Amino acid sequence: MSMENIAGARKPAKREDERTVAGEHRMMRRADREVTDPEQIAAIIAACDIVEVAYADAEGLAIVPLNFGFDYEYDEADGVAATALVNGAETVGSTGVVAADEVGCPGKLTLWFHSAPHGRKLDAIRAAAGGRLPVAFTMQADCEVVAGRTTCNWGEAFKSIVGNGEASLVKDLGECRHGLQALMAQQAHMPHVEFTDAQVRSVTVWKIEVDYFTTKVRAKPAPAHMHQRPAVPRAGVIGARQHHCSKDGMSVVVRLNGS
């Protein structure tokens, strides 16, 4: 990812002056880890299997991990055609220009879900004003603990997306079928599954239309030995090393590089 912004100035490593302002989205503090390239974002979403969705209802706060499918539409570099990842397949120029509304949120992202006809999530959506429930979500991929030289230097390599939007039930049969196909494309890597009308009607399909999201990556550092010169043994040390092992119940002494 380039460290240059649109104006050509170098992007700061950190934005330490960001503050929470009502009705606005603060920019990511770790600017050096922010991803805004749509192709990279699409690849990260495609690498995720689970999304955690948080919401509030009459019972209080709730969060639930879910399988999902997605559509992601974004501008091409020329700003004219648009590329869409639909049902796991890429199409170009079929959806018009999709503008980035805010920094950190390029393109239009829709998440698709299916569930039983009843449950807490669906009750919350139905009870929300206009049937549109405010939600927050996050998804992660390629997570791996990174060891440090000291306990305070340990960390985590990851690719993650955090955002918010509105959840709503899908009523149209064709749209429900599209949502189920998106789910199969993401979870089973089968982008062109056909569903009968009866199969579509047997489940409840709902979606999250994303208002805003950010993408963040902390790459795994290269192994330390790649940056170190190989150790050179001191004269007279290796020749004197011995290794004791057992072979067929008998003790065997093997001289390493000294015989």
mmCIF file of C-alpha atoms in Angstrom:
data_model
loop_
_atom_site.group_PDB
_atom_site.id
_atom_site.type_symbol
_atom_site.label_atom_id
_atom_site.label_comp_id
_atom_site.label_asym_id
_atom_site.label_seq_id
_atom_site.Cartn_x
_atom_site.Cartn_y
_atom_site.Cartn_z
ATOM 1 C CA MET A 1 0.000 0.000 0.000
ATOM 2 C CA SER A 2 1.356 3.381 -0.963
ATOM 3 C CA MET A 3 2.192 5.862 1.738
ATOM 4 C CA GLU A 4 1.191 8.747 -0.488
ATOM 5 C CA ASN A 5 -2.223 10.368 -0.239
ATOM 6 C CA ILE A 6 -4.183 12.006 -3.036
ATOM 7 C CA ALA A 7 -2.460 15.343 -2.602
ATOM 8 C CA GLY A 8 0.952 13.717 -2.855
ATOM 9 C CA ALA A 9 1.923 14.430 0.751
ATOM 10 C CA ARG A 10 3.300 11.619 2.851
ATOM 11 C CA LYS A 11 0.682 9.932 5.013
ATOM 12 C CA PRO A 12 1.467 10.240 8.731
ATOM 13 C CA ALA A 13 2.241 7.017 10.578
ATOM 14 C CA LYS A 14 -0.205 7.963 13.332
ATOM 15 C CA ARG A 15 -3.007 10.488 13.692
ATOM 16 C CA GLU A 16 -2.676 11.413 17.343
ATOM 17 C CA ASP A 17 -5.028 14.394 17.195
ATOM 18 C CA GLU A 18 -8.191 12.447 16.293
ATOM 19 C CA ARG A 19 -11.101 12.926 18.672
ATOM 20 C CA THR A 20 -14.659 11.608 18.849
ATOM 21 C CA VAL A 21 -17.186 14.085 17.452
ATOM 22 C CA ALA A 22 -20.915 13.377 17.551
ATOM 23 C CA GLY A 23 -22.283 12.468 14.138
ATOM 24 C CA GLU A 24 -18.850 12.097 12.557
ATOM 25 C CA HIS A 25 -16.406 9.246 11.941
ATOM 26 C CA ARG A 26 -12.952 9.727 13.380
ATOM 27 C CA MET A 27 -10.089 8.691 11.132
ATOM 28 C CA MET A 28 -8.007 5.646 11.959
ATOM 29 C CA ARG A 29 -5.225 6.536 14.395
ATOM 30 C CA ARG A 30 -2.745 4.066 12.887
ATOM 31 C CA ALA A 31 -2.668 5.592 9.427
ATOM 32 C CA ASP A 32 0.284 3.369 8.505
ATOM 33 C CA ARG A 33 -1.949 0.297 8.870
ATOM 34 C CA GLU A 34 -5.010 1.639 7.090
ATOM 35 C CA VAL A 35 -5.985 0.014 3.783
ATOM 36 C CA THR A 36 -8.018 2.049 1.288
ATOM 37 C CA ASP A 37 -7.278 0.190 -1.931
ATOM 38 C CA PRO A 38 -10.578 -1.465 -2.993
ATOM 39 C CA GLU A 39 -8.934 -4.553 -4.474
ATOM 40 C CA GLN A 40 -7.052 -5.215 -1.249
ATOM 41 C CA ILE A 41 -10.229 -4.651 0.753
ATOM 42 C CA ALA A 42 -12.180 -7.081 -1.431
ATOM 43 C CA ALA A 43 -9.473 -9.723 -0.974
ATOM 44 C CA ILE A 44 -9.571 -9.309 2.818
ATOM 45 C CA ILE A 45 -13.366 -9.649 2.948
ATOM 46 C CA ALA A 46 -13.178 -12.740 0.761
ATOM 47 C CA ALA A 47 -10.631 -14.273 3.166
ATOM 48 C CA CYS A 48 -12.998 -13.961 6.155
ATOM 49 C CA ASP A 49 -15.394 -16.751 7.124
ATOM 50 C CA ILE A 50 -17.135 -15.163 10.111
ATOM 51 C CA VAL A 51 -18.448 -11.700 10.878
ATOM 52 C CA GLU A 52 -19.362 -10.643 14.421
ATOM 53 C CA VAL A 53 -22.476 -8.463 14.461
ATOM 54 C CA ALA A 54 -23.363 -6.288 17.469
ATOM 55 C CA TYR A 55 -26.689 -4.599 18.150
ATOM 56 C CA ALA A 56 -28.909 -3.360 20.957
ATOM 57 C CA ASP A 57 -32.478 -4.416 21.647
ATOM 58 C CA ALA A 58 -34.923 -4.314 24.550
ATOM 59 C CA GLU A 59 -32.791 -6.871 26.411
ATOM 60 C CA GLY A 60 -29.607 -4.825 26.058
ATOM 61 C CA LEU A 61 -26.420 -5.229 24.060
ATOM 62 C CA ALA A 62 -25.781 -8.392 22.054
ATOM 63 C CA ILE A 63 -23.120 -9.716 19.700
ATOM 64 C CA VAL A 64 -23.267 -12.819 17.541
ATOM 65 C CA PRO A 65 -20.795 -14.505 15.155
ATOM 66 C CA LEU A 66 -22.310 -15.346 11.768
ATOM 67 C CA ASN A 67 -21.460 -16.835 8.405
ATOM 68 C CA PHE A 68 -22.036 -14.319 5.639
ATOM 69 C CA GLY A 69 -21.946 -13.533 1.951
ATOM 70 C CA PHE A 70 -21.180 -10.168 0.439
ATOM 71 C CA ASP A 71 -21.410 -7.813 -2.508
ATOM 72 C CA TYR A 72 -18.742 -5.131 -2.809
ATOM 73 C CA GLU A 73 -18.907 -2.460 -5.491
ATOM 74 C CA TYR A 74 -16.119 0.046 -5.968
ATOM 75 C CA ASP A 75 -14.680 2.544 -8.431
ATOM 76 C CA GLU A 76 -12.102 1.616 -10.989
ATOM 77 C CA ALA A 77 -8.980 3.794 -11.122
ATOM 78 C CA ASP A 78 -10.375 5.795 -14.028
ATOM 79 C CA GLY A 79 -13.431 6.737 -11.982
ATOM 80 C CA VAL A 80 -15.797 5.764 -14.788
ATOM 81 C CA ALA A 81 -16.487 2.047 -14.716
ATOM 82 C CA ALA A 82 -17.232 0.177 -11.529
ATOM 83 C CA THR A 83 -16.164 -3.265 -10.435
ATOM 84 C CA ALA A 84 -18.474 -5.418 -8.385
ATOM 85 C CA LEU A 85 -17.781 -8.625 -6.512
ATOM 86 C CA VAL A 86 -21.147 -10.312 -6.744
ATOM 87 C CA ASN A 87 -21.657 -13.915 -5.667
ATOM 88 C CA GLY A 88 -17.893 -14.304 -5.617
ATOM 89 C CA ALA A 89 -17.529 -13.344 -9.295
ATOM 90 C CA GLU A 90 -16.156 -10.040 -10.545
ATOM 91 C CA THR A 91 -18.110 -7.983 -13.059
ATOM 92 C CA VAL A 92 -16.999 -4.699 -14.596
ATOM 93 C CA GLY A 93 -19.073 -1.759 -15.713
ATOM 94 C CA SER A 94 -22.395 -3.286 -14.706
ATOM 95 C CA THR A 95 -23.350 -1.149 -11.740
ATOM 96 C CA GLY A 96 -22.365 2.402 -12.611
ATOM 97 C CA VAL A 97 -19.977 4.578 -10.657
ATOM 98 C CA VAL A 98 -19.871 3.893 -6.931
ATOM 99 C CA ALA A 99 -18.263 6.756 -5.091
ATOM 100 C CA ALA A 100 -16.359 6.546 -1.830
ATOM 101 C CA ASP A 101 -18.452 8.440 0.694
ATOM 102 C CA GLU A 102 -15.686 8.978 3.243
ATOM 103 C CA VAL A 103 -12.032 8.324 3.788
ATOM 104 C CA GLY A 104 -11.593 4.699 4.787
ATOM 105 C CA CYS A 105 -14.903 3.674 3.229
ATOM 106 C CA PRO A 106 -14.422 3.230 -0.522
ATOM 107 C CA GLY A 107 -17.304 1.695 -2.402
ATOM 108 C CA LYS A 108 -20.535 0.046 -1.349
ATOM 109 C CA LEU A 109 -20.564 -3.064 0.842
ATOM 110 C CA THR A 110 -23.587 -5.294 1.537
ATOM 111 C CA LEU A 111 -23.460 -8.332 3.830
ATOM 112 C CA TRP A 112 -25.949 -11.177 3.418
ATOM 113 C CA PHE A 113 -27.255 -13.617 6.045
ATOM 114 C CA HIS A 114 -29.852 -16.339 6.479
ATOM 115 C CA SER A 115 -31.496 -17.717 9.588
ATOM 116 C CA ALA A 116 -34.542 -19.426 11.003
ATOM 117 C CA PRO A 117 -37.815 -17.453 10.869
ATOM 118 C CA HIS A 118 -37.637 -16.568 14.570
ATOM 119 C CA GLY A 119 -34.958 -15.505 17.016
ATOM 120 C CA ARG A 120 -33.520 -12.568 18.903
ATOM 121 C CA LYS A 121 -31.799 -11.004 15.884
ATOM 122 C CA LEU A 122 -34.928 -11.042 13.765
ATOM 123 C CA ASP A 123 -37.081 -9.784 16.638
ATOM 124 C CA ALA A 124 -34.689 -6.860 17.031
ATOM 125 C CA ILE A 125 -34.857 -6.036 13.318
ATOM 126 C CA ARG A 126 -38.653 -6.210 13.275
ATOM 127 C CA ALA A 127 -38.869 -3.984 16.371
ATOM 128 C CA ALA A 128 -36.509 -1.342 14.983
ATOM 129 C CA ALA A 129 -37.844 1.868 13.490
ATOM 130 C CA GLY A 130 -38.761 1.215 9.883
ATOM 131 C CA GLY A 131 -37.468 -2.330 10.229
ATOM 132 C CA ARG A 132 -33.882 -1.065 9.980
ATOM 133 C CA LEU A 133 -31.711 -1.986 12.958
ATOM 134 C CA PRO A 134 -28.438 -0.082 13.575
ATOM 135 C CA VAL A 135 -25.570 -2.568 13.914
ATOM 136 C CA ALA A 136 -21.809 -2.668 14.208
ATOM 137 C CA PHE A 137 -19.640 -5.472 12.865
ATOM 138 C CA THR A 138 -16.105 -6.749 12.586
ATOM 139 C CA MET A 139 -14.345 -9.534 10.699
ATOM 140 C CA GLN A 140 -10.753 -10.794 10.761
ATOM 141 C CA ALA A 141 -8.416 -12.952 8.699
ATOM 142 C CA ASP A 142 -4.809 -14.186 8.854
ATOM 143 C CA CYS A 143 -4.519 -13.666 12.607
ATOM 144 C CA GLU A 144 -1.278 -14.890 14.144
ATOM 145 C CA VAL A 145 0.548 -14.145 17.374
ATOM 146 C CA VAL A 146 3.918 -12.480 16.812
ATOM 147 C CA ALA A 147 6.544 -13.196 19.460
ATOM 148 C CA GLY A 148 8.642 -10.326 20.751
ATOM 149 C CA ARG A 149 12.024 -10.107 22.450
ATOM 150 C CA THR A 150 10.279 -9.132 25.681
ATOM 151 C CA THR A 151 6.788 -9.806 26.976
ATOM 152 C CA CYS A 152 5.760 -6.210 26.257
ATOM 153 C CA ASN A 153 6.815 -6.555 22.615
ATOM 154 C CA TRP A 154 4.505 -9.417 21.698
ATOM 155 C CA GLY A 155 1.741 -8.583 19.242
ATOM 156 C CA GLU A 156 -0.631 -9.902 16.613
ATOM 157 C CA ALA A 157 -0.487 -9.932 12.835
ATOM 158 C CA PHE A 158 -3.969 -9.519 11.348
ATOM 159 C CA LYS A 159 -6.230 -8.217 8.623
ATOM 160 C CA SER A 160 -9.491 -6.747 9.887
ATOM 161 C CA ILE A 161 -12.543 -4.755 8.916
ATOM 162 C CA VAL A 162 -14.714 -2.777 11.334
ATOM 163 C CA GLY A 163 -17.870 -0.937 10.382
ATOM 164 C CA ASN A 164 -21.501 -0.129 10.983
ATOM 165 C CA GLY A 165 -24.713 -0.113 9.028
ATOM 166 C CA GLU A 166 -28.362 -1.085 9.143
ATOM 167 C CA ALA A 167 -29.827 -4.585 9.183
ATOM 168 C CA SER A 168 -33.132 -5.304 7.465
ATOM 169 C CA LEU A 169 -35.193 -8.308 6.401
ATOM 170 C CA VAL A 170 -35.300 -9.161 2.706
ATOM 171 C CA LYS A 171 -38.763 -9.767 1.275
ATOM 172 C CA ASP A 172 -38.251 -9.964 -2.494
ATOM 173 C CA LEU A 173 -37.820 -13.558 -3.674
ATOM 174 C CA GLY A 174 -35.183 -12.688 -6.260
ATOM 175 C CA GLU A 175 -33.187 -10.666 -3.744
ATOM 176 C CA CYS A 176 -33.413 -13.517 -1.229
ATOM 177 C CA ARG A 177 -32.080 -15.911 -3.861
ATOM 178 C CA HIS A 178 -29.214 -13.540 -4.581
ATOM 179 C CA GLY A 179 -28.373 -13.373 -0.879
ATOM 180 C CA LEU A 180 -28.277 -17.160 -0.568
ATOM 181 C CA GLN A 181 -26.058 -17.395 -3.643
ATOM 182 C CA ALA A 182 -23.706 -14.835 -2.106
ATOM 183 C CA LEU A 183 -23.558 -16.959 1.056
ATOM 184 C CA MET A 184 -22.682 -20.089 -0.895
ATOM 185 C CA ALA A 185 -20.057 -18.205 -2.874
ATOM 186 C CA GLN A 186 -18.337 -17.024 0.301
ATOM 187 C CA GLN A 187 -18.711 -20.072 2.512
ATOM 188 C CA ALA A 188 -18.575 -22.954 0.020
ATOM 189 C CA HIS A 189 -16.747 -21.224 -2.864
ATOM 190 C CA MET A 190 -19.667 -22.133 -5.130
ATOM 191 C CA PRO A 191 -20.695 -18.862 -6.829
ATOM 192 C CA HIS A 192 -23.464 -20.148 -9.109
ATOM 193 C CA VAL A 193 -25.676 -22.357 -6.951
ATOM 194 C CA GLU A 194 -29.306 -22.540 -8.058
ATOM 195 C CA PHE A 195 -32.107 -22.443 -5.482
ATOM 196 C CA THR A 196 -35.737 -23.386 -6.053
ATOM 197 C CA ASP A 197 -38.461 -21.030 -4.874
ATOM 198 C CA ALA A 198 -39.357 -23.508 -2.136
ATOM 199 C CA GLN A 199 -35.766 -23.577 -0.890
ATOM 200 C CA VAL A 200 -35.591 -19.797 -0.831
ATOM 201 C CA ARG A 201 -38.867 -19.525 1.095
ATOM 202 C CA SER A 202 -37.743 -22.094 3.683
ATOM 203 C CA VAL A 203 -35.325 -19.643 5.337
ATOM 204 C CA THR A 204 -35.275 -15.982 6.313
ATOM 205 C CA VAL A 205 -32.788 -13.824 4.440
ATOM 206 C CA TRP A 206 -31.573 -10.530 5.845
ATOM 207 C CA LYS A 207 -28.806 -8.098 5.009
ATOM 208 C CA ILE A 208 -26.634 -5.341 6.384
ATOM 209 C CA GLU A 209 -26.246 -2.299 4.177
ATOM 210 C CA VAL A 210 -22.945 -0.869 5.373
ATOM 211 C CA ASP A 211 -22.790 2.868 6.021
ATOM 212 C CA TYR A 212 -19.133 3.086 6.951
ATOM 213 C CA PHE A 213 -16.186 0.757 7.445
ATOM 214 C CA THR A 214 -12.425 0.808 7.781
ATOM 215 C CA THR A 215 -9.815 -1.788 6.920
ATOM 216 C CA LYS A 216 -6.647 -2.331 8.906
ATOM 217 C CA VAL A 217 -3.675 -4.618 8.367
ATOM 218 C CA ARG A 218 -0.702 -5.423 10.533
ATOM 219 C CA ALA A 219 1.623 -7.551 8.453
ATOM 220 C CA LYS A 220 3.598 -10.364 9.967
ATOM 221 C CA PRO A 221 7.237 -9.240 10.314
ATOM 222 C CA ALA A 222 9.928 -11.115 8.456
ATOM 223 C CA PRO A 223 11.684 -13.795 10.540
ATOM 224 C CA ALA A 224 14.552 -12.357 12.556
ATOM 225 C CA HIS A 225 17.064 -14.773 11.045
ATOM 226 C CA MET A 226 16.484 -13.192 7.635
ATOM 227 C CA HIS A 227 18.062 -10.002 8.924
ATOM 228 C CA GLN A 228 20.922 -11.602 10.804
ATOM 229 C CA ARG A 229 24.256 -12.821 9.520
ATOM 230 C CA PRO A 230 24.886 -16.519 10.203
ATOM 231 C CA ALA A 231 26.830 -17.173 13.361
ATOM 232 C CA VAL A 232 30.448 -18.224 12.849
ATOM 233 C CA PRO A 233 31.634 -20.883 15.328
ATOM 234 C CA ARG A 234 34.677 -20.095 17.355
ATOM 235 C CA ALA A 235 37.773 -22.194 16.602
ATOM 236 C CA GLY A 236 38.235 -25.196 18.849
ATOM 237 C CA VAL A 237 34.647 -25.196 20.134
ATOM 238 C CA ILE A 238 32.680 -27.168 17.539
ATOM 239 C CA GLY A 239 35.390 -29.819 17.290
ATOM 240 C CA ALA A 240 35.039 -30.572 20.971
ATOM 241 C CA ARG A 241 31.220 -30.863 21.010
ATOM 242 C CA GLN A 242 29.750 -34.264 21.663
ATOM 243 C CA HIS A 243 26.187 -35.479 21.326
ATOM 244 C CA HIS A 244 24.929 -38.397 23.434
ATOM 245 C CA CYS A 245 22.083 -40.462 22.042
ATOM 246 C CA SER A 246 20.669 -43.932 22.463
ATOM 247 C CA LYS A 247 20.655 -46.529 19.719
ATOM 248 C CA ASP A 248 19.249 -50.008 20.303
ATOM 249 C CA GLY A 249 19.511 -49.489 24.043
ATOM 250 C CA MET A 250 23.250 -48.677 23.892
ATOM 251 C CA SER A 251 24.793 -45.332 24.606
ATOM 252 C CA VAL A 252 26.446 -43.822 21.549
ATOM 253 C CA VAL A 253 28.703 -40.780 21.493
ATOM 254 C CA VAL A 254 28.707 -38.808 18.240
ATOM 255 C CA ARG A 255 31.337 -36.158 17.652
ATOM 256 C CA LEU A 256 29.964 -33.208 15.679
ATOM 257 C CA ASN A 257 32.303 -31.728 13.059
ATOM 258 C CA GLY A 258 35.223 -32.970 15.077
ATOM 259 C CA SER A 259 35.898 -36.458 13.747
#
